Amino acid sequence: MKIYFRILSFAKPIEKFAIPYIIATILAIFFNTFNFTLLSPLLDTLFSTGKPATGGVAAVIGKFDLLGQFKLYINETINTVGKIGALKIVCTVILVSVLLSNFFRYLSQRFMEDLRVHTLLNLRKTVFNNVMDLHLGFFNNERKGDIISKVSSDVQVVQFTVTNTLQVIFKEPVQLIFYVFVLFSISVKLTLFSLLVIPVSGFIISKIVKRLKKQATAAQESFARMIGFLDEALSGIKIIKAFNTTQRIKDKFSLENQYYSSLSRKMARRQQLASPVSQALGILVVVIIVLYGGSLVINGSKEFSASDFIMYIAVFSQVMQPIKAISDSFSSIHSGIAAGERVLELIDTKAQLTDKPDAIEFKDFSQSIVFEDVSFSYGDNQVLHHINLTVPKGKTIALVGPSGGGKSTIMDLIPRFHDPLTGTIKIDGLDYKDLKVDSIRATMGTVNQESFLFNDTIFNNIAFINPTATEEEVIAAAKIANAHEFILQTENGYQTTVGDRGNKLSGGQRQRICIARAILANPPIMLLDEATSALDTESEKLVQDALNKLMQNRTSIVIAHRLSTIQHADTIVVIEKGVIAETGSHSELMSRNGLYRRLIDMQSFTD
């Protein structure tokens, strides 16, 4: 229940929806119950002999006995204006009662739907916002499909289960109380006997749904794996087809799909079994009541009249509806709780990088970025060892070295995607941890090896960092990035949609749009992570020319695949096995005949 109430907290302010819902529901229940009690005066009117009422109706009637008062009034009306006049009154009251019952039921459903949508809005917003705030390391360890499943499917399951259960918890018990009150008003002895079905039904149903939560958890995890398979298959469709592994991927998905379907089938069978069991028990009790109560009526008992007995049977047949709804809610709540645990687990995952309470805003970069004895590790694998590095303003620093040496890790530490294990990173003499993360990143622009574009227009991709940019500003950025000409040749120019991840464009075209995006941002610091490594020679030349324009009058940190592109860097830092092996200009490093010289010679040989 702790999980249930925590999920319910996302409905705040719940009183805005709960109070009108409670009022409308009580009125709907009152008129719904009243509809069934009107069966007795209707039958009395239809089959009346015109004589004074006998039995319970002729007895002394309390002023709060609305049904008794109404039956007495109808009986008097029959004696004064006849059965037709009395029948018109009864039918009018039935019509008004039914209309009011349905009107208030509509209102209650409307208020509950508002609560459901409000809860879903808050829950999904909280989950997504928390995911966006998490550190990059989290996404390296989690399957994207599992995250998508939690944000979409699990949240939907939680929302419907919780709000439906909330509706059942209030509405059905109140409806049951109204029905039981009417039954007791007719016959206490008969009602005490008939209500024995409720605890028996509850015990049997609890045994049926006992294993549902475990199955629901397994089903949610299986669905998340299917979403993960789908995401990977769509992302790697070219590789799958190139290596003729389509059937293997199909089989992998099919196997998980069969497992999920099997779990869903077992859960559905258990959930569906609860309702017939409770209904069967109810019918059994109704049959016994008809035999017992009918014998009393036939034998002329004064405990209740024939019309009251028929009304009793009609009301008791409805008693099973709220019991059935309650049993169904208990059988389905396990799915909601299981999904709720997965969603709350994602919400409870805290970002490792958070601003200190007294963190200050960093404004203008004016001096340098400094690494002081910085070490870093991914889990138990330490990838950087005591790095000391200074990046002065206006200079170009190139990071080179063998793969796996730690270049990209250094690049990730600069915009504070991670915090170092030990040591300090400072910008203009200020410790990163004393500054707001967003203000640090606001001074930086990034162009990565993977040129990621959003499934939007070319214009919006370039203007991503500045949605209010004018057409002239976007075109100017595209011209500097050597992208303007090919953009004009596309189907709709700057309004051409680039497709999923920009797959309608070539690698060089995507990269130049990414550079245009960085140019429009106009940051004082540029981070270039192997921005030309995946391009052909012609595209590389265009992109490198665009990068040279981008780096003018800026502080640049560059990771280069082709060492020939960074020979004019102010400082070249050679990283090997997590340590700085060499530092200097191109000519200085070449004269030392060290690792940098060997890398240059190897690349010259392969070229």
Coordinates of C-alpha atoms in Angstrom, one line a residue:
M1 CA 0.0 0.0 0.0
K2 CA 3.0 2.3 0.5
I3 CA 3.7 2.2 -3.2
Y4 CA 0.0 2.8 -4.0
F5 CA -0.3 5.9 -1.8
R6 CA 3.0 7.3 -3.1
I7 CA 1.7 7.0 -6.7
L8 CA -1.5 8.6 -5.5
S9 CA 0.6 11.6 -4.4
F10 CA 1.0 12.5 -8.1
A11 CA -2.8 13.3 -8.1
K12 CA -2.2 16.4 -5.9
P13 CA -4.2 18.6 -5.5
I14 CA -6.5 15.6 -5.2
E15 CA -9.2 17.5 -3.4
K16 CA -9.9 19.5 -6.5
F17 CA -11.2 16.4 -8.2
A18 CA -12.1 14.1 -5.2
I19 CA -14.7 16.4 -3.5
P20 CA -16.9 16.9 -6.5
Y21 CA -16.4 13.3 -7.4
I22 CA -17.6 12.1 -4.0
I23 CA -20.7 14.4 -4.1
A24 CA -21.7 13.3 -7.6
T25 CA -21.0 9.6 -6.8
I26 CA -23.1 9.6 -3.6
L27 CA -26.0 11.3 -5.5
A28 CA -25.7 8.8 -8.4
I29 CA -25.7 5.9 -5.9
F30 CA -28.7 7.2 -4.1
F31 CA -30.8 7.5 -7.2
N32 CA -29.5 4.3 -8.6
T33 CA -30.6 2.5 -5.5
F34 CA -33.9 4.3 -5.4
N35 CA -34.6 3.1 -9.0
F36 CA -34.7 -0.5 -7.7
T37 CA -36.8 0.3 -4.6
L38 CA -39.4 1.9 -7.0
L39 CA -40.1 -1.7 -8.3
S40 CA -42.2 -2.4 -5.2
P41 CA -44.6 0.6 -5.5
L42 CA -44.8 -0.2 -9.3
L43 CA -45.9 -3.8 -8.7
D44 CA -48.3 -2.6 -6.0
T45 CA -49.9 -0.2 -8.5
L46 CA -50.1 -2.8 -11.2
F47 CA -51.5 -5.6 -9.1
S48 CA -53.4 -3.6 -6.5
T49 CA -56.9 -4.7 -5.5
G50 CA -57.8 -1.2 -4.3
K51 CA -57.9 -2.3 -0.7
P52 CA -55.8 -0.7 2.1
A53 CA -52.2 -1.9 2.2
T54 CA -51.3 -4.8 4.3
G55 CA -48.1 -6.1 6.0
G56 CA -45.2 -3.8 6.2
V57 CA -46.7 -1.1 4.2
A58 CA -49.8 -0.8 6.3
A59 CA -47.7 -0.6 9.5
V60 CA -46.7 2.5 11.2
I61 CA -44.2 4.3 8.8
G62 CA -41.4 6.5 10.1
K63 CA -41.1 10.0 8.7
F64 CA -37.6 9.1 7.3
D65 CA -38.9 6.0 5.6
L66 CA -39.0 7.5 2.1
L67 CA -40.1 4.4 0.3
G68 CA -42.8 3.6 2.9
Q69 CA -44.1 7.1 2.7
F70 CA -44.2 6.9 -1.1
K71 CA -45.9 3.5 -1.1
L72 CA -48.5 4.9 1.3
Y73 CA -49.1 7.9 -0.9
I74 CA -49.5 5.7 -4.0
N75 CA -51.9 3.4 -2.2
E76 CA -54.0 6.5 -1.2
T77 CA -53.8 7.8 -4.8
I78 CA -55.1 4.5 -6.1
N79 CA -58.1 4.8 -3.8
T80 CA -58.8 8.4 -4.8
V81 CA -57.9 8.8 -8.5
G82 CA -57.5 5.2 -9.7
K83 CA -54.7 2.9 -10.8
I84 CA -54.0 4.8 -14.0
G85 CA -53.4 8.0 -12.2
A86 CA -51.2 6.3 -9.6
L87 CA -49.3 4.5 -12.4
K88 CA -48.6 7.8 -14.1
I89 CA -47.1 9.2 -10.9
V90 CA -45.0 6.1 -10.3
C91 CA -43.7 6.2 -13.9
T92 CA -42.9 9.9 -13.7
V93 CA -40.9 9.3 -10.5
I94 CA -39.0 6.4 -12.1
L95 CA -38.2 8.5 -15.1
V96 CA -36.9 11.4 -13.1
S97 CA -34.9 9.1 -10.8
V98 CA -33.3 7.3 -13.7
L99 CA -32.4 10.6 -15.4
L100 CA -30.9 12.0 -12.2
S101 CA -29.0 8.7 -11.6
N102 CA -27.4 8.8 -15.1
F103 CA -26.7 12.5 -14.9
F104 CA -24.8 12.2 -11.6
R105 CA -23.0 9.1 -12.8
Y106 CA -21.8 11.0 -15.9
L107 CA -20.5 13.8 -13.6
S108 CA -18.7 11.4 -11.3
Q109 CA -17.0 9.7 -14.3
R110 CA -16.1 13.1 -15.7
F111 CA -14.4 14.1 -12.5
M112 CA -12.6 10.8 -12.2
E113 CA -11.4 11.1 -15.8
D114 CA -10.0 14.6 -15.0
L115 CA -8.2 13.0 -12.0
R116 CA -6.9 10.2 -14.2
V117 CA -5.5 12.6 -16.9
H118 CA -4.0 14.9 -14.2
T119 CA -2.3 12.0 -12.5
L120 CA -0.9 10.7 -15.8
L121 CA 0.3 14.2 -16.7
N122 CA 2.2 14.6 -13.4
L123 CA 3.6 11.1 -13.3
R124 CA 4.9 11.1 -16.9
K125 CA 6.3 14.6 -16.5
T126 CA 8.2 13.6 -13.3
V127 CA 9.6 10.4 -14.8
F128 CA 10.7 12.1 -18.0
N129 CA 12.2 15.1 -16.2
N130 CA 14.2 12.8 -13.9
V131 CA 15.5 10.8 -16.8
M132 CA 16.7 13.9 -18.6
D133 CA 18.5 15.0 -15.4
L134 CA 20.4 11.7 -15.0
H135 CA 24.1 11.5 -15.6
L136 CA 25.4 10.0 -18.8
G137 CA 26.8 6.9 -17.0
F138 CA 23.3 5.8 -16.2
F139 CA 22.4 5.5 -19.9
N140 CA 25.5 3.4 -20.5
N141 CA 24.3 0.8 -18.1
E142 CA 20.6 0.8 -19.0
R143 CA 18.8 -0.6 -22.0
K144 CA 17.0 2.3 -23.8
G145 CA 14.0 0.0 -24.5
D146 CA 13.6 -0.5 -20.7
I147 CA 13.6 3.2 -20.1
I148 CA 11.1 3.8 -22.9
S149 CA 8.8 1.0 -21.5
K150 CA 8.8 2.6 -18.1
V151 CA 8.0 6.1 -19.4
S152 CA 5.3 4.9 -21.8
S153 CA 3.7 1.5 -21.0
D154 CA 4.4 1.3 -17.2
V155 CA 3.2 4.8 -16.5
Q156 CA 0.0 4.1 -18.4
V157 CA -0.6 0.8 -16.5
V158 CA 0.0 2.6 -13.2
Q159 CA -2.3 5.5 -14.0
F160 CA -5.3 3.4 -15.0
T161 CA -4.9 0.8 -12.2
V162 CA -4.5 3.4 -9.5
T163 CA -7.3 5.7 -10.5
N164 CA -9.7 2.8 -11.3
T165 CA -8.9 1.3 -7.9
L166 CA -9.5 4.6 -6.3
Q167 CA -12.9 4.8 -8.0
V168 CA -13.8 1.3 -6.9
I169 CA -12.5 1.8 -3.3
F170 CA -15.0 4.6 -2.7
K171 CA -17.9 4.0 -5.1
E172 CA -18.5 0.3 -4.8
P173 CA -18.4 0.0 -1.0
V174 CA -20.8 3.0 -0.7
Q175 CA -23.1 1.4 -3.3
L176 CA -22.9 -1.8 -1.4
I177 CA -23.9 -0.1 1.8
F178 CA -26.9 1.5 0.2
Y179 CA -28.1 -1.9 -1.2
V180 CA -27.5 -3.6 2.2
F181 CA -29.5 -0.9 4.0
V182 CA -32.4 -1.5 1.7
L183 CA -32.2 -5.3 2.2
F184 CA -32.1 -4.9 5.9
S185 CA -35.1 -2.6 5.8
I186 CA -37.1 -5.4 4.1
S187 CA -35.9 -8.5 6.1
V188 CA -33.1 -8.6 8.7
K189 CA -33.0 -12.4 9.0
L190 CA -33.0 -13.0 5.2
T191 CA -30.2 -10.4 4.7
L192 CA -27.9 -11.8 7.4
F193 CA -28.2 -15.2 5.8
S194 CA -27.6 -13.9 2.2
L195 CA -24.6 -11.8 3.1
L196 CA -22.6 -14.8 4.1
V197 CA -21.5 -15.0 0.5
I198 CA -19.3 -11.9 0.8
P199 CA -16.6 -13.2 3.1
V200 CA -16.6 -16.6 1.4
S201 CA -16.3 -15.0 -2.0
G202 CA -13.5 -12.7 -0.8
F203 CA -11.5 -15.7 0.6
I204 CA -11.8 -17.7 -2.6
I205 CA -10.8 -14.7 -4.8
S206 CA -7.8 -13.9 -2.6
K207 CA -6.5 -17.4 -3.2
I208 CA -7.1 -17.0 -7.0
V209 CA -5.1 -13.7 -7.4
K210 CA -2.4 -14.5 -4.9
R211 CA 0.4 -14.9 -7.6
L212 CA -0.7 -12.1 -9.8
K213 CA 1.9 -9.5 -8.6
K214 CA 4.9 -11.8 -9.3
Q215 CA 3.5 -12.5 -12.8
A216 CA 2.8 -8.9 -13.5
T217 CA 6.4 -7.9 -12.6
A218 CA 7.7 -10.5 -14.9
A219 CA 5.3 -9.4 -17.7
Q220 CA 6.4 -5.7 -17.4
E221 CA 10.1 -6.7 -17.6
S222 CA 9.4 -8.9 -20.6
F223 CA 7.6 -6.1 -22.4
A224 CA 10.6 -3.8 -21.7
R225 CA 12.9 -6.4 -23.3
M226 CA 10.7 -6.5 -26.3
I227 CA 10.8 -2.7 -26.7
G228 CA 14.6 -3.0 -26.3
F229 CA 14.8 -5.6 -29.1
L230 CA 12.6 -3.4 -31.3
D231 CA 14.8 -0.3 -30.7
E232 CA 18.0 -2.2 -31.5
A233 CA 16.5 -3.8 -34.6
L234 CA 15.4 -0.5 -36.0
S235 CA 18.6 1.2 -35.2
G236 CA 20.7 -1.6 -36.7
I237 CA 18.5 -2.6 -39.6
K238 CA 21.3 -2.0 -42.1
I239 CA 23.7 -4.2 -40.2
I240 CA 21.1 -6.9 -39.7
K241 CA 20.3 -7.1 -43.5
A242 CA 24.0 -6.8 -44.5
F243 CA 24.9 -9.9 -42.4
N244 CA 21.7 -11.8 -43.3
T245 CA 20.7 -12.1 -39.7
T246 CA 17.1 -11.0 -40.2
Q247 CA 15.7 -14.5 -39.3
R248 CA 17.8 -14.7 -36.1
I249 CA 16.5 -11.3 -35.0
K250 CA 13.0 -12.3 -35.8
D251 CA 13.4 -15.5 -33.7
K252 CA 14.9 -13.6 -30.8
F253 CA 11.9 -11.2 -30.8
S254 CA 9.4 -14.0 -31.3
L255 CA 10.8 -16.0 -28.3
E256 CA 10.4 -13.0 -26.0
N257 CA 7.0 -12.2 -27.5
Q258 CA 5.8 -15.8 -26.8
Y259 CA 7.0 -15.6 -23.2
Y260 CA 5.2 -12.3 -22.7
S261 CA 2.0 -13.6 -24.3
S262 CA 2.2 -16.7 -22.1
L263 CA 2.5 -14.5 -18.9
S264 CA -0.3 -12.3 -20.1
R265 CA -2.5 -15.3 -20.8
K266 CA -1.9 -16.7 -17.3
M267 CA -2.6 -13.3 -15.7
A268 CA -5.8 -12.9 -17.7
R269 CA -7.1 -16.3 -16.7
R270 CA -6.6 -15.6 -13.0
Q271 CA -8.2 -12.2 -13.3
Q272 CA -11.1 -13.5 -15.3
L273 CA -11.7 -16.4 -12.9
A274 CA -12.4 -14.0 -10.0
S275 CA -15.5 -12.6 -11.5
P276 CA -17.3 -15.9 -12.5
V277 CA -16.5 -17.3 -9.0
S278 CA -18.1 -14.4 -7.2
Q279 CA -21.0 -14.3 -9.6
A280 CA -21.6 -18.1 -9.3
L281 CA -21.6 -17.8 -5.5
G282 CA -24.1 -14.9 -5.8
I283 CA -26.5 -16.9 -8.0
L284 CA -26.3 -19.8 -5.6
V285 CA -27.4 -17.5 -2.8
V286 CA -30.1 -15.9 -4.9
V287 CA -31.6 -19.4 -5.6
I288 CA -31.6 -20.2 -1.9
I289 CA -33.2 -16.9 -1.1
V290 CA -35.9 -17.4 -3.8
L291 CA -36.7 -20.8 -2.3
Y292 CA -36.8 -19.6 1.3
G293 CA -38.4 -16.2 0.7
G294 CA -40.8 -17.5 -1.9
S295 CA -42.1 -20.1 0.5
L296 CA -42.8 -17.4 3.1
V297 CA -44.8 -15.4 0.5
I298 CA -46.7 -18.4 -0.6
N299 CA -47.5 -19.4 2.9
G300 CA -48.9 -15.9 3.6
S301 CA -46.2 -14.6 5.9
K302 CA -46.6 -11.1 7.1
E303 CA -42.8 -10.4 7.2
F304 CA -42.9 -8.8 3.7
S305 CA -45.3 -8.6 0.8
A306 CA -44.8 -10.3 -2.6
S307 CA -43.8 -6.9 -4.2
D308 CA -41.3 -6.3 -1.5
F309 CA -39.9 -9.8 -2.0
I310 CA -39.5 -9.2 -5.7
M311 CA -37.8 -5.9 -5.0
Y312 CA -35.5 -7.7 -2.5
I313 CA -34.4 -10.2 -5.2
A314 CA -33.8 -7.4 -7.6
V315 CA -31.7 -5.4 -5.1
F316 CA -29.8 -8.5 -4.0
S317 CA -28.9 -9.4 -7.6
Q318 CA -27.2 -6.0 -7.8
V319 CA -25.3 -6.6 -4.6
M320 CA -22.9 -8.8 -6.6
Q321 CA -22.0 -6.0 -9.0
P322 CA -20.0 -3.9 -6.4
I323 CA -18.6 -7.1 -5.0
K324 CA -17.5 -8.2 -8.5
A325 CA -16.0 -4.7 -9.2
I326 CA -14.0 -4.9 -5.9
S327 CA -12.7 -8.4 -6.6
D328 CA -11.7 -7.3 -10.2
S329 CA -9.9 -4.3 -8.8
F330 CA -8.0 -6.4 -6.3
S331 CA -7.0 -8.8 -9.1
S332 CA -5.8 -6.0 -11.4
I333 CA -4.1 -3.8 -8.8
H334 CA -1.2 -6.2 -8.8
S335 CA -0.3 -5.2 -12.3
G336 CA -0.4 -1.5 -11.3
I337 CA 1.8 -2.1 -8.2
A338 CA 4.3 -4.0 -10.2
A339 CA 4.5 -1.3 -12.9
G340 CA 4.5 1.3 -10.1
E341 CA 7.6 -0.2 -8.5
R342 CA 9.4 0.0 -11.9
V343 CA 8.4 3.6 -12.5
L344 CA 9.2 4.7 -8.9
E345 CA 12.6 3.0 -9.3
L346 CA 13.3 5.2 -12.2
I347 CA 12.0 8.3 -10.3
D348 CA 14.2 7.4 -7.3
T349 CA 17.3 7.2 -9.4
K350 CA 19.2 10.3 -8.5
A351 CA 21.6 12.2 -10.7
Q352 CA 25.2 12.0 -9.6
L353 CA 25.9 15.5 -10.8
T354 CA 23.8 18.1 -9.0
D355 CA 24.4 21.7 -8.2
K356 CA 25.5 22.6 -4.7
P357 CA 22.9 24.7 -2.9
D358 CA 25.2 27.7 -3.0
A359 CA 26.5 27.1 -6.6
I360 CA 27.1 30.3 -8.5
E361 CA 26.5 31.2 -12.2
F362 CA 29.5 31.1 -14.4
K363 CA 29.4 34.0 -17.0
D364 CA 32.3 34.9 -19.2
F365 CA 35.2 32.6 -20.0
S366 CA 38.3 34.8 -19.8
Q367 CA 41.4 32.8 -18.7
S368 CA 41.7 29.0 -18.9
I369 CA 40.4 25.5 -18.1
V370 CA 42.8 23.6 -15.8
F371 CA 42.9 19.9 -14.8
E372 CA 44.7 19.5 -11.5
D373 CA 45.8 15.9 -10.7
V374 CA 42.6 14.5 -12.2
S375 CA 41.9 10.8 -12.1
F376 CA 38.7 9.0 -13.3
S377 CA 37.3 5.5 -13.5
Y378 CA 34.3 3.7 -14.9
G379 CA 33.5 1.4 -12.0
D380 CA 36.6 -0.5 -11.2
N381 CA 38.3 0.4 -14.4
Q382 CA 40.5 3.5 -13.9
V383 CA 41.0 5.2 -17.3
L384 CA 42.8 8.5 -16.3
H385 CA 45.7 8.8 -13.9
H386 CA 46.8 12.1 -12.4
I387 CA 46.1 14.3 -15.4
N388 CA 47.5 17.9 -15.2
L389 CA 46.5 20.0 -18.2
T390 CA 45.9 23.7 -19.0
V391 CA 43.7 25.0 -21.8
P392 CA 44.4 28.8 -22.2
K393 CA 41.8 31.0 -23.7
G394 CA 42.0 31.4 -27.5
K395 CA 44.3 28.4 -27.9
T396 CA 43.7 25.2 -29.8
I397 CA 44.6 22.0 -27.8
A398 CA 44.7 18.7 -29.6
L399 CA 44.3 15.4 -27.8
V400 CA 45.9 12.5 -29.7
G401 CA 47.0 8.9 -28.9
P402 CA 46.0 5.3 -29.3
S403 CA 42.4 4.2 -28.9
G404 CA 41.3 3.6 -25.4
G405 CA 43.9 5.9 -24.0
G406 CA 41.3 8.3 -22.3
K407 CA 40.9 11.1 -24.9
S408 CA 37.1 11.0 -25.0
T409 CA 37.0 10.7 -21.2
I410 CA 38.9 14.0 -20.9
M411 CA 36.5 15.5 -23.4
D412 CA 33.5 14.4 -21.4
L413 CA 35.0 15.8 -18.2
I414 CA 35.3 19.3 -19.7
P415 CA 31.5 20.0 -20.0
R416 CA 31.1 18.1 -16.7
F417 CA 29.3 15.1 -18.0
H418 CA 31.1 13.3 -15.2
D419 CA 33.0 14.4 -12.1
P420 CA 36.6 13.2 -11.6
L421 CA 37.4 10.5 -9.1
T422 CA 40.1 12.6 -7.6
G423 CA 41.6 16.0 -8.4
T424 CA 40.0 19.2 -9.5
I425 CA 38.8 20.9 -12.7
K426 CA 38.8 24.7 -12.7
I427 CA 37.6 27.3 -15.2
D428 CA 39.0 30.8 -14.7
G429 CA 40.2 29.6 -11.3
L430 CA 36.8 28.5 -10.1
D431 CA 36.2 24.9 -9.1
Y432 CA 33.6 23.2 -11.3
K433 CA 31.8 21.9 -8.3
D434 CA 31.2 25.5 -7.1
L435 CA 29.5 26.4 -10.3
K436 CA 26.1 25.6 -11.8
V437 CA 26.4 22.9 -14.4
D438 CA 24.2 24.6 -17.0
S439 CA 26.3 27.8 -16.8
I440 CA 29.5 25.8 -17.6
R441 CA 27.9 24.0 -20.6
A442 CA 26.5 27.3 -21.8
T443 CA 30.0 28.4 -22.7
M444 CA 30.7 25.3 -24.8
G445 CA 29.7 24.0 -28.2
T446 CA 30.2 20.3 -29.2
V447 CA 30.6 18.6 -32.6
N448 CA 31.0 14.8 -32.1
Q449 CA 32.0 12.0 -34.4
E450 CA 28.4 10.8 -34.4
S451 CA 26.6 13.7 -36.1
F452 CA 23.2 13.4 -34.5
L453 CA 20.3 15.3 -36.0
F454 CA 16.7 15.4 -34.8
N455 CA 13.8 14.2 -37.0
D456 CA 13.0 17.7 -38.0
T457 CA 13.7 20.3 -40.7
I458 CA 17.3 21.4 -41.5
F459 CA 16.3 24.9 -40.3
N460 CA 15.2 23.7 -36.9
N461 CA 18.2 21.5 -36.5
I462 CA 20.6 24.4 -37.1
A463 CA 18.5 26.6 -34.8
F464 CA 18.2 23.9 -32.1
I465 CA 20.3 25.9 -29.6
N466 CA 18.5 29.1 -30.5
P467 CA 14.8 28.6 -31.5
T468 CA 14.3 32.3 -32.0
A469 CA 17.1 32.6 -34.6
T470 CA 16.2 34.5 -37.7
E471 CA 16.4 33.0 -41.2
E472 CA 19.4 35.3 -42.0
E473 CA 21.3 34.0 -38.9
V474 CA 20.6 30.4 -39.8
I475 CA 21.7 30.9 -43.4
A476 CA 24.9 32.8 -42.3
A477 CA 25.8 29.9 -40.0
A478 CA 25.2 27.4 -42.8
K479 CA 27.4 29.3 -45.2
I480 CA 30.3 29.3 -42.7
A481 CA 29.8 25.6 -42.3
N482 CA 29.9 25.0 -46.1
A483 CA 26.3 23.7 -45.9
H484 CA 24.3 26.4 -47.7
E485 CA 24.8 25.1 -51.2
F486 CA 23.8 21.5 -50.6
I487 CA 20.8 22.6 -48.5
L488 CA 19.4 24.7 -51.4
Q489 CA 19.6 21.5 -53.5
T490 CA 17.4 19.5 -51.2
E491 CA 13.7 19.1 -51.9
N492 CA 12.4 21.9 -49.7
G493 CA 15.6 23.7 -48.9
Y494 CA 15.9 24.7 -45.3
Q495 CA 12.5 23.2 -44.6
T496 CA 13.5 19.7 -45.7
T497 CA 13.0 17.1 -43.1
V498 CA 16.2 15.2 -42.4
G499 CA 14.6 11.9 -41.3
D500 CA 15.3 9.8 -38.3
R501 CA 18.8 10.8 -37.0
G502 CA 19.3 12.6 -40.3
N503 CA 19.4 9.4 -42.4
K504 CA 18.2 11.3 -45.5
L505 CA 21.5 13.1 -45.6
S506 CA 25.1 11.9 -46.2
G507 CA 27.6 11.7 -43.3
G508 CA 29.4 14.9 -44.5
Q509 CA 26.1 16.8 -44.9
R510 CA 25.0 15.8 -41.4
Q511 CA 28.3 16.9 -40.0
R512 CA 28.2 20.3 -41.7
I513 CA 24.7 20.9 -40.3
C514 CA 26.0 20.0 -36.8
I515 CA 28.9 22.5 -37.3
A516 CA 26.3 25.1 -38.4
R517 CA 24.4 24.4 -35.3
A518 CA 27.6 25.0 -33.2
I519 CA 28.4 28.2 -35.1
L520 CA 24.9 29.6 -34.5
A521 CA 25.4 28.9 -30.7
N522 CA 28.6 31.0 -30.9
P523 CA 30.2 29.6 -27.8
P524 CA 33.6 30.8 -26.6
I525 CA 34.8 27.1 -26.2
M526 CA 34.5 24.4 -28.8
L527 CA 34.8 20.7 -28.2
L528 CA 35.5 18.7 -31.4
D529 CA 35.5 14.9 -30.9
E530 CA 36.9 13.2 -34.0
A531 CA 34.5 15.3 -36.1
T532 CA 36.0 14.1 -39.5
S533 CA 37.0 10.5 -38.8
A534 CA 34.0 8.9 -40.4
L535 CA 34.0 11.0 -43.7
D536 CA 35.4 10.4 -47.1
T537 CA 38.2 12.6 -48.4
E538 CA 36.0 15.1 -50.2
S539 CA 33.6 15.5 -47.4
E540 CA 36.4 15.7 -44.9
K541 CA 38.0 18.6 -46.8
L542 CA 34.7 20.5 -46.7
V543 CA 34.1 19.7 -43.0
Q544 CA 37.6 20.5 -42.0
D545 CA 37.4 23.9 -43.7
A546 CA 34.2 24.5 -41.8
L547 CA 35.8 23.5 -38.6
N548 CA 38.8 25.8 -39.2
K549 CA 36.3 28.7 -39.6
L550 CA 34.5 27.5 -36.5
M551 CA 37.6 27.5 -34.4
Q552 CA 38.7 31.0 -35.3
N553 CA 38.9 33.3 -32.3
R554 CA 37.8 30.5 -30.0
T555 CA 39.3 28.2 -27.4
S556 CA 39.2 24.7 -29.0
I557 CA 39.8 21.2 -27.6
V558 CA 40.1 18.7 -30.5
I559 CA 40.3 15.0 -30.7
A560 CA 41.7 14.1 -34.1
H561 CA 41.6 10.8 -36.0
R562 CA 43.8 12.2 -38.8
L563 CA 46.8 13.7 -37.2
S564 CA 47.5 15.9 -40.3
T565 CA 44.4 18.0 -39.4
I566 CA 45.8 19.1 -36.0
Q567 CA 49.4 20.0 -36.9
H568 CA 48.7 23.7 -36.5
A569 CA 47.3 23.3 -33.0
D570 CA 49.0 25.5 -30.4
T571 CA 49.5 22.5 -28.1
I572 CA 49.3 18.7 -28.9
V573 CA 48.7 16.5 -25.9
V574 CA 49.6 12.8 -26.4
I575 CA 47.5 10.5 -24.2
E576 CA 48.5 6.9 -23.6
K577 CA 47.0 4.4 -21.1
G578 CA 45.3 7.2 -19.1
V579 CA 48.4 9.4 -18.7
I580 CA 49.9 12.4 -20.6
A581 CA 52.9 10.9 -22.5
E582 CA 54.0 14.0 -24.3
T583 CA 53.0 17.7 -24.7
G584 CA 54.2 20.3 -27.2
S585 CA 53.8 21.7 -30.7
H586 CA 53.9 19.5 -33.8
S587 CA 57.5 20.4 -34.5
E588 CA 58.6 19.9 -30.9
L589 CA 57.0 16.5 -30.7
M590 CA 58.4 15.4 -34.1
S591 CA 61.9 16.3 -32.9
R592 CA 61.6 14.1 -29.8
N593 CA 61.1 10.9 -31.8
G594 CA 58.5 9.7 -29.2
L595 CA 55.0 8.3 -29.4
Y596 CA 53.6 11.2 -31.5
R597 CA 56.4 10.7 -34.1
R598 CA 55.6 7.0 -34.3
L599 CA 51.8 7.7 -34.7
I600 CA 52.6 10.2 -37.5
D601 CA 54.9 7.7 -39.3
M602 CA 52.3 4.9 -39.0
Q603 CA 49.6 7.1 -40.4
S604 CA 51.8 8.3 -43.2
F605 CA 52.6 4.7 -44.1
T606 CA 49.0 3.6 -44.2
D607 CA 48.0 6.7 -46.2

